mmCIF file of C-alpha atoms and ligand atoms in Angstrom:
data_model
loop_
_atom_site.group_PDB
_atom_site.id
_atom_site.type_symbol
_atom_site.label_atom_id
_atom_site.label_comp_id
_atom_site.label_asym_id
_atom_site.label_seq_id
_atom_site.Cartn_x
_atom_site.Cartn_y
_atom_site.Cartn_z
ATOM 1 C CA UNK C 27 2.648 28.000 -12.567
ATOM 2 C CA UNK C 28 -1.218 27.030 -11.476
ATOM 3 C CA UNK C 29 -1.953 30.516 -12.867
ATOM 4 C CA UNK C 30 -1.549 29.184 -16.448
ATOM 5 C CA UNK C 31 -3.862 26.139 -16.003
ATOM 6 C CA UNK C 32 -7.153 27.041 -17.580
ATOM 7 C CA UNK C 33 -9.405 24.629 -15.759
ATOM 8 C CA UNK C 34 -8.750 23.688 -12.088
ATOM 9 C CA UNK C 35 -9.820 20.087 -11.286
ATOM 10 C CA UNK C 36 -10.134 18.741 -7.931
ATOM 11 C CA UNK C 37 -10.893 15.050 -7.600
ATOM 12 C CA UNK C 38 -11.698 13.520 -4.264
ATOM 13 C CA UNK C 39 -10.585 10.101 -3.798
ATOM 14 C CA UNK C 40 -12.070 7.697 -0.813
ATOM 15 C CA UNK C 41 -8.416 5.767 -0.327
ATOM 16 C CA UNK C 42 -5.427 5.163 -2.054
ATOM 17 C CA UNK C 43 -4.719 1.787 0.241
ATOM 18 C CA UNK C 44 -6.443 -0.829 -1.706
ATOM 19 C CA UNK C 45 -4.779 -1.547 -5.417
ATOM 20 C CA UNK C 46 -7.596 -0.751 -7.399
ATOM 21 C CA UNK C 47 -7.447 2.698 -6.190
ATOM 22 C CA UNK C 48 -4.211 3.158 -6.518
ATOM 23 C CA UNK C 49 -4.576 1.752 -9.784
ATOM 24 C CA UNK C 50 -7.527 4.809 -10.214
ATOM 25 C CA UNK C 51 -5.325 7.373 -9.485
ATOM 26 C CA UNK C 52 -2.739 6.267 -11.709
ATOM 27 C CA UNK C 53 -4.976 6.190 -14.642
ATOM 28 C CA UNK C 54 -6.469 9.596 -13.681
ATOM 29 C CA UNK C 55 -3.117 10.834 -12.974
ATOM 30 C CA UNK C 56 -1.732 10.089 -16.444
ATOM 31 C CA UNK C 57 -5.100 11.543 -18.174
ATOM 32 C CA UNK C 58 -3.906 14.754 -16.653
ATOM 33 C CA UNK C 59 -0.757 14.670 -17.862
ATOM 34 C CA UNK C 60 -2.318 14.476 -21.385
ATOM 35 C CA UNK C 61 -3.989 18.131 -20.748
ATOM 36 C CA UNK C 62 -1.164 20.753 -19.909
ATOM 37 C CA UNK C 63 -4.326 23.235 -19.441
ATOM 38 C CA UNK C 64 -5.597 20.451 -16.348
ATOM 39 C CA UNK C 65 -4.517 21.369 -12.874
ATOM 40 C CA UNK C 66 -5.542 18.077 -10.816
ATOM 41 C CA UNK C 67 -5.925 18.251 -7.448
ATOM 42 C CA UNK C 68 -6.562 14.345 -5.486
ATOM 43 C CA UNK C 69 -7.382 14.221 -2.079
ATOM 44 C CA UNK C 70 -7.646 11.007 -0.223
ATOM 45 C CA UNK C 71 -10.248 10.122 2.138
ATOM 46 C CA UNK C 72 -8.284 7.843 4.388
ATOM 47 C CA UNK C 73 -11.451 5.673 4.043
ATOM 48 C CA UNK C 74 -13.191 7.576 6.116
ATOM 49 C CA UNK C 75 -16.433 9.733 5.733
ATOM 50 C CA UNK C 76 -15.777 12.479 7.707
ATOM 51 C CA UNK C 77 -12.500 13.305 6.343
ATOM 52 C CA UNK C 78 -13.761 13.024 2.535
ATOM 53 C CA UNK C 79 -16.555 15.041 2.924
ATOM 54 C CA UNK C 80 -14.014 18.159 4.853
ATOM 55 C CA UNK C 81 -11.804 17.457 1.866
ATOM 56 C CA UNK C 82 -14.927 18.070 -1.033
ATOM 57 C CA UNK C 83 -15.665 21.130 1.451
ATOM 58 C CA UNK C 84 -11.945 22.104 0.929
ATOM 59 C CA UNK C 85 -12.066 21.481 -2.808
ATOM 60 C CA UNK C 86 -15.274 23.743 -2.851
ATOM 61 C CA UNK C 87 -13.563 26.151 -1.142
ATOM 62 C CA UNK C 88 -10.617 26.252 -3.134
ATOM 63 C CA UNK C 89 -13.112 27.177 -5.887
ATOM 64 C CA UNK C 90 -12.482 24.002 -8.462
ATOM 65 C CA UNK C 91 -13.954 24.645 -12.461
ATOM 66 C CA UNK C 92 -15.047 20.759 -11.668
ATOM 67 C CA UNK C 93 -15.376 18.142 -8.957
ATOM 68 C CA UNK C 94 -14.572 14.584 -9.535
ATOM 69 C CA UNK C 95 -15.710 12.410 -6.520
ATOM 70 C CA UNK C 96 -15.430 8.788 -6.120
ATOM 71 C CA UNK C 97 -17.543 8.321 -2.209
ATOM 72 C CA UNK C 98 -16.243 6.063 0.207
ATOM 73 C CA UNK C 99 -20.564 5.811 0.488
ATOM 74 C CA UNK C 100 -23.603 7.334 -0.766
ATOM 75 C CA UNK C 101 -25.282 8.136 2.723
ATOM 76 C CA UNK C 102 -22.565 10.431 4.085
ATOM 77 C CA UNK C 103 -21.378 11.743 0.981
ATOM 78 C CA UNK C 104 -24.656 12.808 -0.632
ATOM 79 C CA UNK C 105 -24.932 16.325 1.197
ATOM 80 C CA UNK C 106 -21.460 18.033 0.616
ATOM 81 C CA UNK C 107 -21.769 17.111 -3.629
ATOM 82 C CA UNK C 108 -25.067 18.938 -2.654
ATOM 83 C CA UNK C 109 -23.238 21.802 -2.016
ATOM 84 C CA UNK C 110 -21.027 21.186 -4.784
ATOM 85 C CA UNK C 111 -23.845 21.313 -7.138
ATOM 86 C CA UNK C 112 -25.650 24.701 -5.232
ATOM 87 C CA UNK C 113 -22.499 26.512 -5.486
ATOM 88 C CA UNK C 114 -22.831 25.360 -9.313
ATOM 89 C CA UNK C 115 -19.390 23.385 -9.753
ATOM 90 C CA UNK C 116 -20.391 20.770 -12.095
ATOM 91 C CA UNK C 117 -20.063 17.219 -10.107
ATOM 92 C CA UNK C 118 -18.590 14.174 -12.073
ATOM 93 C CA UNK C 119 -19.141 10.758 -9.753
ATOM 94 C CA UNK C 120 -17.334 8.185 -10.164
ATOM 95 C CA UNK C 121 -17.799 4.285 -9.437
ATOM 96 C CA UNK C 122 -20.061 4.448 -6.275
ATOM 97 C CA UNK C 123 -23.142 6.927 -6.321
ATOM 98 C CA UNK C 124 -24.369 9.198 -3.500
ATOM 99 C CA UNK C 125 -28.391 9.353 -3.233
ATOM 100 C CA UNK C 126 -28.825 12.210 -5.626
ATOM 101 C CA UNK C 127 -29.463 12.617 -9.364
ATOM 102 C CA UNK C 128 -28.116 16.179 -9.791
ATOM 103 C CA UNK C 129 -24.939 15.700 -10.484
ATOM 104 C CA UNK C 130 -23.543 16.198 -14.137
ATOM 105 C CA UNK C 131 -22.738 12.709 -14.533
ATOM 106 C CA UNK C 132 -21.983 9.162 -13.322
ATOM 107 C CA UNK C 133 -18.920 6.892 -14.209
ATOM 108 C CA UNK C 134 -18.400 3.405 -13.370
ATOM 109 C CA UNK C 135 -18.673 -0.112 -14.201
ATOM 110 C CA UNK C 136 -22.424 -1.768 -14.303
ATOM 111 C CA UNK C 137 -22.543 -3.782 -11.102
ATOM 112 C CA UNK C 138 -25.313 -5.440 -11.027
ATOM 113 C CA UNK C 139 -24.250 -7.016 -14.912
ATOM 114 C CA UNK C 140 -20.984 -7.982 -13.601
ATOM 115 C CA UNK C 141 -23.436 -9.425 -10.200
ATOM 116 C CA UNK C 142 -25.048 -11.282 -13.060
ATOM 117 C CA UNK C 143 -21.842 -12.597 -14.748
ATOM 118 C CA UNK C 144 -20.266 -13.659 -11.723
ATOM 119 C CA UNK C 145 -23.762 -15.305 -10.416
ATOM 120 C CA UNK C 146 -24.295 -17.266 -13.480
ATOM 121 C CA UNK C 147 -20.824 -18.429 -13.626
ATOM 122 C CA UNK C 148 -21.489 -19.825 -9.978
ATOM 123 C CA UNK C 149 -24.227 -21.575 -11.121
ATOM 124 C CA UNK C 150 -21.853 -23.069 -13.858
ATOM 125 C CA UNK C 151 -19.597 -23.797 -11.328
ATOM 126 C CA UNK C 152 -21.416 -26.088 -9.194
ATOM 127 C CA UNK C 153 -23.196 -28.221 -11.690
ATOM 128 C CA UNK C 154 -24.915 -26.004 -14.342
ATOM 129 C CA UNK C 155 -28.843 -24.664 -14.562
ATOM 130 C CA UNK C 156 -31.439 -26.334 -12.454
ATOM 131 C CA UNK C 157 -28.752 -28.833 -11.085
ATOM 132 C CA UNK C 158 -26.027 -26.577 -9.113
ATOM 133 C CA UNK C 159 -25.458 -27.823 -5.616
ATOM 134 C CA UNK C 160 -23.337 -26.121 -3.128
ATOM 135 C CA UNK C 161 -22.260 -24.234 -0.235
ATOM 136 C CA UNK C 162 -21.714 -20.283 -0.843
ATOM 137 C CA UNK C 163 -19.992 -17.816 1.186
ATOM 138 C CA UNK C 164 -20.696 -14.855 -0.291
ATOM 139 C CA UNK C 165 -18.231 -11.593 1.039
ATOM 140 C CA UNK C 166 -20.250 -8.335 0.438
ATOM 141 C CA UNK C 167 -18.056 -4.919 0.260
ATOM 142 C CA UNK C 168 -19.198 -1.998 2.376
ATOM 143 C CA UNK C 169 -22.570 -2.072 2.865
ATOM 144 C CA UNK C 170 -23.331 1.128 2.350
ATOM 145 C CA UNK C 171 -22.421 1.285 -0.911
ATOM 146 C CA UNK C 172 -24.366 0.746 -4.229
ATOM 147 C CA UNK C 173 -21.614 -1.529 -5.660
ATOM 148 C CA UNK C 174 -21.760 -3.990 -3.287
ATOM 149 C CA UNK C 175 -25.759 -4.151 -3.217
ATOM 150 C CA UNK C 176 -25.720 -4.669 -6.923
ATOM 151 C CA UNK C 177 -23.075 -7.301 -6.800
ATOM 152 C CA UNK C 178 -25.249 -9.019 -4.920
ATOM 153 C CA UNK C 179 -28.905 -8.369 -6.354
ATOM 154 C CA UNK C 180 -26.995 -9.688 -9.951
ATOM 155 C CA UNK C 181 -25.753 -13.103 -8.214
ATOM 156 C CA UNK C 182 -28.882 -13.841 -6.950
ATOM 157 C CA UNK C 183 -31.058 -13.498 -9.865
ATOM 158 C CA UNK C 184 -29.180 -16.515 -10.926
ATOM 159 C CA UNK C 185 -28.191 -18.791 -8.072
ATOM 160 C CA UNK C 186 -31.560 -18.075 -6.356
ATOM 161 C CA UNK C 187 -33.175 -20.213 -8.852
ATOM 162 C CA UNK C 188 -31.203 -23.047 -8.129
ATOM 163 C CA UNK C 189 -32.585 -24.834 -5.074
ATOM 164 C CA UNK C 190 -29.723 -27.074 -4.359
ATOM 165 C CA UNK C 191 -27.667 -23.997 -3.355
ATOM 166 C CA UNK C 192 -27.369 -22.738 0.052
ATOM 167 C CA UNK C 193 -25.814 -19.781 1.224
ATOM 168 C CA UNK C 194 -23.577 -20.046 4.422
ATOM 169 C CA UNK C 195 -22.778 -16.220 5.812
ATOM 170 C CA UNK C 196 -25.720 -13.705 5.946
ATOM 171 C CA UNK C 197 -25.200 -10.444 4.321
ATOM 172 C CA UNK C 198 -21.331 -10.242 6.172
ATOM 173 C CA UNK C 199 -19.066 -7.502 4.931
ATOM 174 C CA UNK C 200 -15.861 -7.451 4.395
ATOM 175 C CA UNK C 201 -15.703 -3.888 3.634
ATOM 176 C CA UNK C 202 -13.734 -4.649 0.332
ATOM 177 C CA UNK C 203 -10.648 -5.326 2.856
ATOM 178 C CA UNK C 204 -8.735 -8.449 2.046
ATOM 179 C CA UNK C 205 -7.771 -8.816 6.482
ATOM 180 C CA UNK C 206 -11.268 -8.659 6.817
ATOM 181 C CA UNK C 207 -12.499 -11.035 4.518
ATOM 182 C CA UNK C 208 -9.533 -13.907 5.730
ATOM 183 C CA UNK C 209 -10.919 -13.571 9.344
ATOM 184 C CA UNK C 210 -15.011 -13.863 8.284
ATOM 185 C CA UNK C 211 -13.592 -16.789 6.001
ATOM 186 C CA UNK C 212 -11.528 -18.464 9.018
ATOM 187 C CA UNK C 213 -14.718 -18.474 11.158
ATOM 188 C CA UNK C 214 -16.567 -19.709 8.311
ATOM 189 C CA UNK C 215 -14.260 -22.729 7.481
ATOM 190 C CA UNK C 216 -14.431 -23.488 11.345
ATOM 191 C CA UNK C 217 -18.163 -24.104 11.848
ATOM 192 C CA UNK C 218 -18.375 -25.618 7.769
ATOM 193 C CA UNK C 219 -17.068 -28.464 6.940
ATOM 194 C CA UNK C 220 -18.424 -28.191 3.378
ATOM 195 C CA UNK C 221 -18.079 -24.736 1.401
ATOM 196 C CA UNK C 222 -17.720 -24.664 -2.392
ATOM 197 C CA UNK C 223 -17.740 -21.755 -3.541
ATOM 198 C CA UNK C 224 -16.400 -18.010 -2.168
ATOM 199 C CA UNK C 225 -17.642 -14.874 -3.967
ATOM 200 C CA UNK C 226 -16.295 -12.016 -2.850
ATOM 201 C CA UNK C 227 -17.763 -8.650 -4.148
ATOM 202 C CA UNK C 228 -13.645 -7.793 -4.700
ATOM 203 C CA UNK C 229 -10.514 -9.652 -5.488
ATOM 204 C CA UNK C 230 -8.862 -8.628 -2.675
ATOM 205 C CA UNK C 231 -11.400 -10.165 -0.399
ATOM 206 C CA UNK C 232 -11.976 -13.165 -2.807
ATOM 207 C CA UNK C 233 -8.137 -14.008 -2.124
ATOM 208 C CA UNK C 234 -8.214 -12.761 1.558
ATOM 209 C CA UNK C 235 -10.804 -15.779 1.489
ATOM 210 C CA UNK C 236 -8.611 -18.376 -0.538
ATOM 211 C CA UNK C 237 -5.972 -17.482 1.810
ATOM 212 C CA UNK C 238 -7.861 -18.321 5.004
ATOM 213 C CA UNK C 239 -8.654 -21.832 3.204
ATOM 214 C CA UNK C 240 -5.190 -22.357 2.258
ATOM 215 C CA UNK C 241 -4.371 -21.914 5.662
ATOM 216 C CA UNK C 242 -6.218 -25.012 6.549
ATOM 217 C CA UNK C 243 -5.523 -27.269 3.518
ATOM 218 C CA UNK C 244 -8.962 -26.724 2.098
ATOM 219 C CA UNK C 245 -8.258 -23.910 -0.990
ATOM 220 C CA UNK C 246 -8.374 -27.278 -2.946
ATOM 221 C CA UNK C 247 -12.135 -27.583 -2.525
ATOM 222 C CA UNK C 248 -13.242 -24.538 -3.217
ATOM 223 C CA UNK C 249 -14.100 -22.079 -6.121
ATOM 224 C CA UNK C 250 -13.350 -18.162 -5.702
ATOM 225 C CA UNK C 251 -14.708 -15.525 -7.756
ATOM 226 C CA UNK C 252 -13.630 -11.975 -7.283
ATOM 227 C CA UNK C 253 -14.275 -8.801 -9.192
ATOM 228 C CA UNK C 254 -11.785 -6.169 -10.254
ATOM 229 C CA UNK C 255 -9.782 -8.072 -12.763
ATOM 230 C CA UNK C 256 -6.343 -6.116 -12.409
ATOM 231 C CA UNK C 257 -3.649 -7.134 -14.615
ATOM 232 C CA UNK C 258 -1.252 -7.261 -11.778
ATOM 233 C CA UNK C 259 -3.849 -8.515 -8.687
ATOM 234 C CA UNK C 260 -6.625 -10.174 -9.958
ATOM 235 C CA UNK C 261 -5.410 -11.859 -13.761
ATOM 236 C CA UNK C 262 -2.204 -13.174 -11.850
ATOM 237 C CA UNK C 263 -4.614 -14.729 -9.093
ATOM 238 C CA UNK C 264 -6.437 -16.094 -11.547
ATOM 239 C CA UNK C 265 -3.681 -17.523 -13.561
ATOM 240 C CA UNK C 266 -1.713 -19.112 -10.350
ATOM 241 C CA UNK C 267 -5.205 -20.711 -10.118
ATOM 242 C CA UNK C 268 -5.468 -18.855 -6.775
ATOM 243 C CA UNK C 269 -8.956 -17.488 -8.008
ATOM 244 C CA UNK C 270 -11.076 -19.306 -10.220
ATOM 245 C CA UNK C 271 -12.477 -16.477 -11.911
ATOM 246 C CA UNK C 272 -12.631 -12.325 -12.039
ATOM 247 C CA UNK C 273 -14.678 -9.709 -13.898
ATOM 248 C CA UNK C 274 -12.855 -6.764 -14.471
ATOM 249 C CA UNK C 275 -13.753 -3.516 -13.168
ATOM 250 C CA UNK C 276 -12.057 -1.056 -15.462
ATOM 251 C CA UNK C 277 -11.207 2.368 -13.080
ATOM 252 C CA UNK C 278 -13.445 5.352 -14.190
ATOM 253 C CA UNK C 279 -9.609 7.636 -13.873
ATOM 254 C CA UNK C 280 -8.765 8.245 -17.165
ATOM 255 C CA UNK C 281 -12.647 8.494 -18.634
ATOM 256 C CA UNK C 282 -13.555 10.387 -15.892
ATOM 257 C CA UNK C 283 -11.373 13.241 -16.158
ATOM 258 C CA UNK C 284 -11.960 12.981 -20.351
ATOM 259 C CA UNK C 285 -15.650 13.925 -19.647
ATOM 260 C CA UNK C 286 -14.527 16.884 -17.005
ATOM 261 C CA UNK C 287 -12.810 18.398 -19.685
ATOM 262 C CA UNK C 288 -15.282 17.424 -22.501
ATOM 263 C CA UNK C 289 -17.743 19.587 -19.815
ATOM 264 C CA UNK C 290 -15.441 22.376 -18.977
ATOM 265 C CA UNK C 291 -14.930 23.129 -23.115
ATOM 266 C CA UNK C 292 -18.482 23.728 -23.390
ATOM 267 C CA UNK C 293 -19.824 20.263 -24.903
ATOM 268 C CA UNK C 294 -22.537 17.820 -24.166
ATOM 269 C CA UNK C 295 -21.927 15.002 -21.882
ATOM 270 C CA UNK C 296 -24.463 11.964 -21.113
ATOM 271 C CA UNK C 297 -25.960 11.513 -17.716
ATOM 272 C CA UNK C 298 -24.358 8.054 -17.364
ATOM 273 C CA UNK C 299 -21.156 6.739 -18.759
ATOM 274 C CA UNK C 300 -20.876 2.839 -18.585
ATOM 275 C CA UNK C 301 -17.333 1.119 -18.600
ATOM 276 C CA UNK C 302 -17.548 -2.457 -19.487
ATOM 277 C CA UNK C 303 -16.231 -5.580 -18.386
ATOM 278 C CA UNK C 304 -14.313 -8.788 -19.353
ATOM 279 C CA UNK C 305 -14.837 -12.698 -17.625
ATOM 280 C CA UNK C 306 -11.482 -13.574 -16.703
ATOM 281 C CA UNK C 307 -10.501 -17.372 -16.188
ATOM 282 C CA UNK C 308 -7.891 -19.943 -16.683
ATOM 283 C CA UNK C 309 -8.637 -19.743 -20.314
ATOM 284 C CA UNK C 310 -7.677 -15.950 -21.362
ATOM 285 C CA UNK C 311 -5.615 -15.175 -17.939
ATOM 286 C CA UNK C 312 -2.352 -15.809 -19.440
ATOM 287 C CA UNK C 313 -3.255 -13.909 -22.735
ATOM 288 C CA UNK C 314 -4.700 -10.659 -20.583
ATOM 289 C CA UNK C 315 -1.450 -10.625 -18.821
ATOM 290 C CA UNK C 316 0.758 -10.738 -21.860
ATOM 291 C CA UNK C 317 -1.580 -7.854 -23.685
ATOM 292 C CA UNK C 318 -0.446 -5.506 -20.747
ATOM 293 C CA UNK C 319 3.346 -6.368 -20.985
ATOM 294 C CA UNK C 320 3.354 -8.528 -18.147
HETATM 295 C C1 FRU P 7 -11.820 -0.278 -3.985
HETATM 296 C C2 FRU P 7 -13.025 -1.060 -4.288
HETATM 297 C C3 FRU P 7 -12.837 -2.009 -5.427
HETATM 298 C C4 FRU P 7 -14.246 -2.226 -5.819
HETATM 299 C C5 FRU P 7 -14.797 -0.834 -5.729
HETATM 300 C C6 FRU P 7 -16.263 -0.791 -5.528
HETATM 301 O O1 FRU P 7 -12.046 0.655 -2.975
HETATM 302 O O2 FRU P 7 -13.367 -1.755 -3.136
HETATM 303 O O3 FRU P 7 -12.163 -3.172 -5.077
HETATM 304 O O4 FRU P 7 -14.400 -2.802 -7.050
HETATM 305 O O5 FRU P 7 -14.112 -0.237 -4.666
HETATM 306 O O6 FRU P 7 -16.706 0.494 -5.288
#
């Protein structure tokens, strides 16, 4: 039945472990099944370089009208979309970049706005401009990855002003994995006595964090921003007042296969394609949750 697809998509996905991308391949997954003429191929990377760049090499090889590729990091990843692009399948990435401009486009969220969002909310947080105090853990994601670097370059440019805040972990990742950030957050809470505030460049890692407090009675005295916002993860944390805030990080999926096909049918598409975001707190949790059924 492939043989009556028109355009042959393959899409290669770093993991399918951590909710927001399985949340990704779900949306992308139910673009396709908007476009009978779409055969989608996913792969998943097991989070693991070597085994996402041999499955873009397969995905070459298998001669796909379009690549979709969302890189577990830009370092590893840059030279097999390379050959993606000399072998002249048009390249779509998605969410994290690879250290090349020849691609067709980019999708994703702006990072280092959401960074900027989530910094000056800290800064709100612990006693508003020019008089926030505090102790900050700050949980980066993998650190070689351009999300993570801008979620961190946005905080800064706000709490950086603020002399009363001090940061507690330096440049520690938590490579987006919610086991990872509990145990940096146990030590943490072990040689701290004070911490305020938690911002982890995820949700997962932001409650990996709350949970590692919890665990010693002190979730109570401390603030914990993620990012991600989804309905079903993040909101809920945020409404069981398990996280204080999120910024949603809406999946590039469903737009990123639109602008495949947009491609493939002969039209324009922009270099970049933005995807917004939303602040998520007490105050519109509840009302995000019930505008997605839940
Ligand atoms: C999932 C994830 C998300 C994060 C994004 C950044 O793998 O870690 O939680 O927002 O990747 O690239």
């Amino acid at each position: 039945y492939a043989q009556t697809k028109k355009w042959k998509i393959g899409f290669s996905q770093v993991t399918t472990i951590e909710p927001w991308r399985a949340q990704f391949n779900k949306d992308i997954i139910a673009e396709a099944a908007k476009h009978p003429e779409v055969e989608l191929i996913i792969t998943d990377g097991e989070d693991k370089t070597e085994k996402q760049v041999a499955d873009v090499e397969n995905l070459i090889r298998q001669e796909v009208d379009a690549l979709l590729v969302s890189p577990k990091e830009s370092a590893g990843l840059t030279g097999v979309v390379q050959q993606a692009i000399d072998a002249k399948i048009p390249v779509f990435v998605l969410d994290r970049n690879v250290d090349t401009k020849d691609y067709t486009q980019f999708v994703g969220g702006d990072n280092k706005l959401i960074g900027r969002a989530a910094g000056e909310y800290a800064v709100e947080l612990l006693g508003g401009k020019g008089k926030a105090a505090g102790n900050v853990v700050e949980i980066w994601g993998g650190m070689g990855t351009q999300p993570a670097h801008d979620r961190h370059d946005g905080f800064h440019e706000f709490t950086d002003k603020e002399p009363g805040i001090k940061y507690l972990l330096d440049q520690q990742s938590g490579d987006w994995k919610q086991d990872q950030a509990y145990n940096l957050m146990a030590n943490a809470l072990k040689t701290n006595e004070k911490i305020d505030l938690v911002y982890g460049h995820n949700d997962p890692m932001a409650y990996g964090a709350y949970l590692a407090a919890k665990d010693v009675g002190r979730e109570k005295d401390i603030k914990f921003i993620g990012i991600d916002g989804l309905p079903n993860e993040g909101v809920q944390m945020v409404n069981k007042g398990e996280l204080t805030a999120t910024f949603t990080y809406v999946t590039p999926g469903a737009e990123g296969l639109r602008q495949a096909i947009k491609f493939l049918n002969g039209e324009k598409v922009e270099k970049t394609i933005t995807l917004p975001t939303e602040k998520i707190t007490k105050e519109n949790a509840a009302k995000v949750l019930k505008d997605n059924g839940l």
